Tab-separated table of C-alpha atoms in Angstrom:
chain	number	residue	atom	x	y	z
A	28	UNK	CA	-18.160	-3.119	-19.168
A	29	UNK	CA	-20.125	-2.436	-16.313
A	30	UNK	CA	-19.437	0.627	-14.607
A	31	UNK	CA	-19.996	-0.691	-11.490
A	32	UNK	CA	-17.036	-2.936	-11.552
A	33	UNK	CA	-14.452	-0.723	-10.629
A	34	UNK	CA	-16.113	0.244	-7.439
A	35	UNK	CA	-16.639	-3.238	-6.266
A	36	UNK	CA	-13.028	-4.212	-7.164
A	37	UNK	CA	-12.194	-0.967	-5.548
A	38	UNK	CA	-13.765	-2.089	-2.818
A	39	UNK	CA	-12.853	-5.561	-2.301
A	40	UNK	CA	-9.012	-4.164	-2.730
A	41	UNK	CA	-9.903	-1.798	0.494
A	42	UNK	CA	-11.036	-4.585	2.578
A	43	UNK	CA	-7.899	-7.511	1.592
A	44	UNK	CA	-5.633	-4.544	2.007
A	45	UNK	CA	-7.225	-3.388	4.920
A	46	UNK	CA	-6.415	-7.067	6.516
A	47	UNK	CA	-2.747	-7.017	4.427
A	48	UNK	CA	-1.557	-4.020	6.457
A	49	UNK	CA	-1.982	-6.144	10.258
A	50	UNK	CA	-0.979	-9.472	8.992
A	51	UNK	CA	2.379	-7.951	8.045
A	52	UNK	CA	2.846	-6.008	11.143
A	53	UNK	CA	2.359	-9.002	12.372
A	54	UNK	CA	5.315	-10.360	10.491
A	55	UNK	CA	7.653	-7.402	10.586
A	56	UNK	CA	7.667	-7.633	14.235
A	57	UNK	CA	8.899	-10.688	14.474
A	58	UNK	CA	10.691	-11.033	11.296
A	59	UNK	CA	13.515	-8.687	9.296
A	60	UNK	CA	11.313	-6.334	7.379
A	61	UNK	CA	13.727	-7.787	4.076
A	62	UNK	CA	12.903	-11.209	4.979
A	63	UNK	CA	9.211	-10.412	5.506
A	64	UNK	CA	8.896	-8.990	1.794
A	65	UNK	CA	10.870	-11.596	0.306
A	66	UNK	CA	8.468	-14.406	1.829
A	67	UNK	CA	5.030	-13.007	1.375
A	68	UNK	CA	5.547	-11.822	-1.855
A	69	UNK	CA	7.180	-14.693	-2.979
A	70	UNK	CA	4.292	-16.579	-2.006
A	71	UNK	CA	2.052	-14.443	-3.650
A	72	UNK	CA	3.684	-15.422	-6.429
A	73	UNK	CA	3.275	-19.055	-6.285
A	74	UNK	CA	-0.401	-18.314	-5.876
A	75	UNK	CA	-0.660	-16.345	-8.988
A	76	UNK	CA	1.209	-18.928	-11.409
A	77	UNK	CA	-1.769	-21.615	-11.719
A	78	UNK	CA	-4.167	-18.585	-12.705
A	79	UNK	CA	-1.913	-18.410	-15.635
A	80	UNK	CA	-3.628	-21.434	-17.285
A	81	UNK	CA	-7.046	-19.366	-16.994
A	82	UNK	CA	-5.271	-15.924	-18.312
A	83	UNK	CA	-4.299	-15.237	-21.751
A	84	UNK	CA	-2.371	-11.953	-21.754
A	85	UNK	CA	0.948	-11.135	-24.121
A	86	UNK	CA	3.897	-9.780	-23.108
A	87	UNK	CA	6.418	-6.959	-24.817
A	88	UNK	CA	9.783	-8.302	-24.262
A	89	UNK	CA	10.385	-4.060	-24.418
A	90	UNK	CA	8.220	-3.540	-21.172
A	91	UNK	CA	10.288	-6.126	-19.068
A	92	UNK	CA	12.765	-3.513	-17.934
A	93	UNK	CA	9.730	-1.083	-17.091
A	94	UNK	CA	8.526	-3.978	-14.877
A	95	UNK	CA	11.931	-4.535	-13.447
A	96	UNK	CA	12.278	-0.929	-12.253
A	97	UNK	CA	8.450	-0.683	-10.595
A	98	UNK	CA	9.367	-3.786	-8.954
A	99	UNK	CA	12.611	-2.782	-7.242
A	100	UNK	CA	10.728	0.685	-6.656
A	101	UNK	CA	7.635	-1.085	-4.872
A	102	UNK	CA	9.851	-3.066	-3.235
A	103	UNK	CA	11.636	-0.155	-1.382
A	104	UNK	CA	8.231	1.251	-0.805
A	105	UNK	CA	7.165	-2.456	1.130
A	106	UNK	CA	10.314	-2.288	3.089
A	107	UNK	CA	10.085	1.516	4.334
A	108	UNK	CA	6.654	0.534	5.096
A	109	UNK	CA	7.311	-2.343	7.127
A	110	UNK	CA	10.099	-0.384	8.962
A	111	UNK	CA	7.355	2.025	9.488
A	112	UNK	CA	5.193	-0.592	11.189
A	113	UNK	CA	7.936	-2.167	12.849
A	114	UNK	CA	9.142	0.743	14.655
A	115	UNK	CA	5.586	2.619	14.863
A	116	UNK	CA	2.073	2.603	15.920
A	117	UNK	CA	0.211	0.984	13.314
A	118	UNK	CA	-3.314	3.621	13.840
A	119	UNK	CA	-0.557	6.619	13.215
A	120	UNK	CA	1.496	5.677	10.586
A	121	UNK	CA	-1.235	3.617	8.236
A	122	UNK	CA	-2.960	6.530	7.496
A	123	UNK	CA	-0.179	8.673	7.384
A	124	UNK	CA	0.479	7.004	3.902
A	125	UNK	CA	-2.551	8.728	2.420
A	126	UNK	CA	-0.280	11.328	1.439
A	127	UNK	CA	-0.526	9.072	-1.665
A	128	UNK	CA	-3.907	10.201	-2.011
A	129	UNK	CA	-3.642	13.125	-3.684
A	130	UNK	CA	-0.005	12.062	-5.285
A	131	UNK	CA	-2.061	9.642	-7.504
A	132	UNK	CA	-4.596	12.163	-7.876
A	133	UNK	CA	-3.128	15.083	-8.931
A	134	UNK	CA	-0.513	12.639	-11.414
A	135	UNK	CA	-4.083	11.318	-12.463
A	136	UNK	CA	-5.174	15.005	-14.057
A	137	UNK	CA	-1.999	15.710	-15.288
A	138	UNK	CA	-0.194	12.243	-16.958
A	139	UNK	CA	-4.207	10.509	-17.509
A	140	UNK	CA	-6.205	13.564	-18.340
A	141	UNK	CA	-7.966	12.661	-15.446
A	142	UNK	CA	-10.963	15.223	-14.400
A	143	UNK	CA	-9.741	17.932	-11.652
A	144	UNK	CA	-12.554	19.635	-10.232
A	145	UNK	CA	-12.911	21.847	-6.597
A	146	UNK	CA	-14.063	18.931	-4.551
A	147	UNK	CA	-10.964	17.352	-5.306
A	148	UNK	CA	-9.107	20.028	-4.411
A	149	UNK	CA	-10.348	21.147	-1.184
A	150	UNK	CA	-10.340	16.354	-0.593
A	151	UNK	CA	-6.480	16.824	-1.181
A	152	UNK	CA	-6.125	19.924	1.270
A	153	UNK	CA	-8.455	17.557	3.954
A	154	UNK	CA	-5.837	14.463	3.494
A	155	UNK	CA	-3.034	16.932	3.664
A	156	UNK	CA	-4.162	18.131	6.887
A	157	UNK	CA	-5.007	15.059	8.364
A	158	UNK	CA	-1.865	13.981	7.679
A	159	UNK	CA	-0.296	16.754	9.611
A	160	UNK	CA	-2.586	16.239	12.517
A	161	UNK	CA	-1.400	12.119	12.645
A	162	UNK	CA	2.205	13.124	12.694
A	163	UNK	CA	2.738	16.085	15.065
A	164	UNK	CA	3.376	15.315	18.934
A	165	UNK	CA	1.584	18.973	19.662
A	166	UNK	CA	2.167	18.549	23.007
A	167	UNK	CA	6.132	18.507	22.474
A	168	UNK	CA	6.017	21.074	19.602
A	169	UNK	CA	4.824	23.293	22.470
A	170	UNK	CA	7.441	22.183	24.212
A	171	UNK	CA	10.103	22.794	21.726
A	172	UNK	CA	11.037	19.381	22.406
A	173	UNK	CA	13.777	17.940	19.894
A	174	UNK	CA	11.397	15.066	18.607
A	175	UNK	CA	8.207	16.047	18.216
A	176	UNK	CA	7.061	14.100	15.003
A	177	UNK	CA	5.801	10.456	16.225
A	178	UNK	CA	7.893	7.292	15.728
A	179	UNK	CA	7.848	5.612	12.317
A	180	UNK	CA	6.018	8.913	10.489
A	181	UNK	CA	8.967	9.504	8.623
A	182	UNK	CA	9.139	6.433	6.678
A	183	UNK	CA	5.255	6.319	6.318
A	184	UNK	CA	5.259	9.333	4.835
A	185	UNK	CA	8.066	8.884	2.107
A	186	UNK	CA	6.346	4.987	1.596
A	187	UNK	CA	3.063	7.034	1.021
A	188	UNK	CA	4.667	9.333	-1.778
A	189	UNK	CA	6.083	6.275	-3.062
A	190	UNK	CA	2.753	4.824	-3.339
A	191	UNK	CA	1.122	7.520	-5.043
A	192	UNK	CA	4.066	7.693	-7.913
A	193	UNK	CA	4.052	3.922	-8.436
A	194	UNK	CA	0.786	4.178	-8.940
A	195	UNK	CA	0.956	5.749	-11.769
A	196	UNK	CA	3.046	3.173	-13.544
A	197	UNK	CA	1.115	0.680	-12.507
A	198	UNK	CA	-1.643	2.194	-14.256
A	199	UNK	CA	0.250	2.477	-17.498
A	200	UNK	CA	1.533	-1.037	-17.586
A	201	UNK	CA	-1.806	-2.156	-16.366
A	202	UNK	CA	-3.625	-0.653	-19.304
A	203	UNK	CA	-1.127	-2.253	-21.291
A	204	UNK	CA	0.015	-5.424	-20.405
A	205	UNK	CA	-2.686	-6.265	-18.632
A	206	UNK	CA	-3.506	-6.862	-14.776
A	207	UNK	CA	-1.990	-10.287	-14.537
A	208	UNK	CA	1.419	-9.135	-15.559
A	209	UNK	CA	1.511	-6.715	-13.726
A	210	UNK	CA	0.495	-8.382	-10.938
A	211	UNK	CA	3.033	-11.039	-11.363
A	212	UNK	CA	6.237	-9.468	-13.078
A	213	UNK	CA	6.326	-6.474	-10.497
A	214	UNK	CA	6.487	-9.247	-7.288
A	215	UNK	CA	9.263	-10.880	-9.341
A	216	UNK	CA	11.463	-7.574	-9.086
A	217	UNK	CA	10.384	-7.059	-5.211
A	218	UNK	CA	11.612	-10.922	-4.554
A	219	UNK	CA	14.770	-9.870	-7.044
A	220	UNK	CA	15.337	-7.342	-4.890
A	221	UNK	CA	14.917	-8.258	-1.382
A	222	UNK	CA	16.827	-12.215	-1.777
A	223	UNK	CA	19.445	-9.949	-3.226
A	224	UNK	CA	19.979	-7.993	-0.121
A	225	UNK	CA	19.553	-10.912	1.847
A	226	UNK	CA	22.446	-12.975	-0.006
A	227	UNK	CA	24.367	-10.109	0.225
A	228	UNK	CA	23.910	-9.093	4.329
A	229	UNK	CA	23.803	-12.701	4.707
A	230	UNK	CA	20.050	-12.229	6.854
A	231	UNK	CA	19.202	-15.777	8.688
A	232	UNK	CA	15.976	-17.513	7.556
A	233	UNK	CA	15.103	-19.104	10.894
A	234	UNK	CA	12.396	-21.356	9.452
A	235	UNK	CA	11.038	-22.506	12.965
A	236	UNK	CA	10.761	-18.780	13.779
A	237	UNK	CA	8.303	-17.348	11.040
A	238	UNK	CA	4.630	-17.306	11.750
A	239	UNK	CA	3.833	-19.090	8.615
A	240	UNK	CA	-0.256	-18.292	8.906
A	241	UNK	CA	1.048	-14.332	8.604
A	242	UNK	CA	2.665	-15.177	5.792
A	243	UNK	CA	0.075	-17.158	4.231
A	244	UNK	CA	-2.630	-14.901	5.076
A	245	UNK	CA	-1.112	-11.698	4.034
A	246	UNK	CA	0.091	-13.307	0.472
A	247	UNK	CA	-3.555	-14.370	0.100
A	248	UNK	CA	-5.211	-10.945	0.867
A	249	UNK	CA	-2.385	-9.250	-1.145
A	250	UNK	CA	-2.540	-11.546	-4.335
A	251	UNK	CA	-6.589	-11.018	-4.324
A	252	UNK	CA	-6.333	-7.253	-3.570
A	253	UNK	CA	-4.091	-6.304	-5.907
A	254	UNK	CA	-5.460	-8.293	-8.427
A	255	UNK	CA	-8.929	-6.317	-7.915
A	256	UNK	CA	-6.786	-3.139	-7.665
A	257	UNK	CA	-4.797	-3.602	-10.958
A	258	UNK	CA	-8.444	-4.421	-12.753
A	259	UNK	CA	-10.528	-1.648	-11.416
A	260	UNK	CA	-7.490	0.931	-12.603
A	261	UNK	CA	-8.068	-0.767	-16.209
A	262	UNK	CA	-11.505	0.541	-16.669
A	263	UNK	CA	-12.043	3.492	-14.246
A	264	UNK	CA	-10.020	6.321	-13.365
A	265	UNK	CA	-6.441	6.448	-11.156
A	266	UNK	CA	-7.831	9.185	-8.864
A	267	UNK	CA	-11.142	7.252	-8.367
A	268	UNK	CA	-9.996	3.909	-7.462
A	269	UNK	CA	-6.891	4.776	-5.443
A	270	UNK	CA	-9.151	7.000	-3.283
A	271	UNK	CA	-11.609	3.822	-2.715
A	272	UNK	CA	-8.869	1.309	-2.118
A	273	UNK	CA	-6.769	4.186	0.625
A	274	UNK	CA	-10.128	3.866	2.389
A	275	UNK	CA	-8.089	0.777	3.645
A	276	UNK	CA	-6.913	2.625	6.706
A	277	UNK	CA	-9.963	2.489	8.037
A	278	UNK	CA	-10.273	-1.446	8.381
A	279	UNK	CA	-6.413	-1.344	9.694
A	280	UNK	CA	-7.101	1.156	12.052
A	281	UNK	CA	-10.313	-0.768	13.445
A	282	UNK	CA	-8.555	-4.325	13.510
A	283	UNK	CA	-5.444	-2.880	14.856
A	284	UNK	CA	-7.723	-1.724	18.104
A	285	UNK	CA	-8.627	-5.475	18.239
A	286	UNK	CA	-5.951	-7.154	17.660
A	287	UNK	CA	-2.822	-4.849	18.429
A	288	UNK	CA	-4.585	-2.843	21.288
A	289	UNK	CA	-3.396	0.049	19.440
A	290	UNK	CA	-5.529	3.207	19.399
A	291	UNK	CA	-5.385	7.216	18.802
A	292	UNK	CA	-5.514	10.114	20.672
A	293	UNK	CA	-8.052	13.229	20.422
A	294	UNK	CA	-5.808	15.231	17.911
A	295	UNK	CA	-5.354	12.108	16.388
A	296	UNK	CA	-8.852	10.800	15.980
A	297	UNK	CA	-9.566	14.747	14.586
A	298	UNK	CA	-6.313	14.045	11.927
A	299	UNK	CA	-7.489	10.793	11.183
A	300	UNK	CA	-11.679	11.836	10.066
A	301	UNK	CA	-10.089	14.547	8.288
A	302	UNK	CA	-7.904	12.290	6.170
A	303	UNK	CA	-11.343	9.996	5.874
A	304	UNK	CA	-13.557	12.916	4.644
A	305	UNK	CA	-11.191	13.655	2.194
A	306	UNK	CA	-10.800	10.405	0.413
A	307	UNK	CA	-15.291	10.601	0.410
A	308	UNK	CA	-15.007	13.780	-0.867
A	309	UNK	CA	-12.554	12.778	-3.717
A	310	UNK	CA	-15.180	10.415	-5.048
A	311	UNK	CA	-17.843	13.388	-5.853
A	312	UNK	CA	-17.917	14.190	-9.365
């Protein structure tokens, strides 16, 4: 296998993910965050079924309930995500979520036998801190202000620890099943999950209202990026790949500028290159 492959699928994942993360702003602003998930995913799903005829990997009946459980998991991820989005600034709270950086790394070294070495332990401490610098409203903490953490960090944050423990049963069933099950089995139990809660809350489907290019667009980018992401994690290391494919935040940040007029301040910017260095510093060896 060429050892190259995992950092062009690593790649490729950044960029459709990169894309992902407006097109369902997009969507959660306009739609209910449940109804969002159910519709792009499900889509996704229809999209991955004739790729079926090209892929020939088995399935343990035994690893169906292990499928089940990452689905509902990844599902409550997507939906404190898109809450996060929803409520937030999109070039705050995107790379807020790379608290699953060093999550996925650190579970990498200890459930993997992953390498651990000081560069990525002073790239964790960088993300950490970057992280802190997204979220704060210094000016209020100064203040003493009541609220000084920014609108829709909370949920980013506990999405992005969600996203760095997922990861590492993604990797497992990956390795095992194979990336197409994965890839397929785990939207089952997010669209399991979400049409449940909609049945039961009884949400509307207002089919005139959705903006059915959103959804189109972000099931494409997601089916193709996770696709490369579930591949890349078969033949190179959790740590290495989830640091390429966080890199994502970058393209959201810079198309979110364009198309949501969205930007950051000083402290901000400062949080946000600190995050970035990290994740480039993760990838030294």
């Amino acid at each position: 296998m060429n050892s190259a492959l995992p950092l062009l699928l690593s790649i490729g994942a950044m960029l459709c993910w990169g894309a992902l993360y407006i097109f369902t702003t997009k969507l959660s602003r306009k739609v209910d965050p449940f109804v969002t998930l159910f519709l792009f995913q499900f889509t996704s799903i229809l999209m991955l079924l004739p790729l079926r005829l090209f892929v020939h990997q088995q399935i343990d009946i035994r690893g169906i309930g292990m499928f089940v459980f990452l689905g509902g998991f990844g599902g409550l991820i997507w939906l404190l995500f898109l809450y996060a989005t929803k409520i937030g600034s999109v070039p705050i709270v995107i790379p807020v979520t790379n608290i699953s950086i060093p999550i996925a790394a650190l579970l990498g070294v200890v459930f993997l036998h992953e390498s651990f070495s000081i560069f990525k332990g002073i790239s964790i401490v960088l993300v950490l801190l970057g992280v802190i610098l997204l979220s704060f409203d210094f000016k209020a903490l100064r203040a003493l202000q009541k609220k000084f953490v920014f609108t829709g960090v909370a949920p980013a944050f506990f999405a992005g620890l969600g996203m760095g423990t997922s990861s590492l049963f993604s990797a497992f069933l990956t390795r095992q099943y194979g990336w197409y099950n994965t890839s397929v089995l785990i939207r089952v139990g997010m669209v399991a999950l979400t049409l449940s809660v909609i049945l039961i809350r009884r949400i509307p489907i207002k089919i005139k209202d959705i903006p059915w290019k959103y959804v189109i667009f972000a099931a494409l980018v997601d089916t193709i990026g996770y696709a490369f992401y579930n591949i890349a994690i078969t033949y190179g290391e959790l740590s290495y790949v989830s640091v390429i494919t966080s890199s994502c935040t970058v393209v959201t940040v810079f198309l979110s500028y364009i198309f949501l007029k969205e930007k950051l301040n000083h402290i901000q910017l400062l949080g946000f290159c600190f995050s970035i260095a990290g994740i480039i510093l993760l990838q030294v060896r």
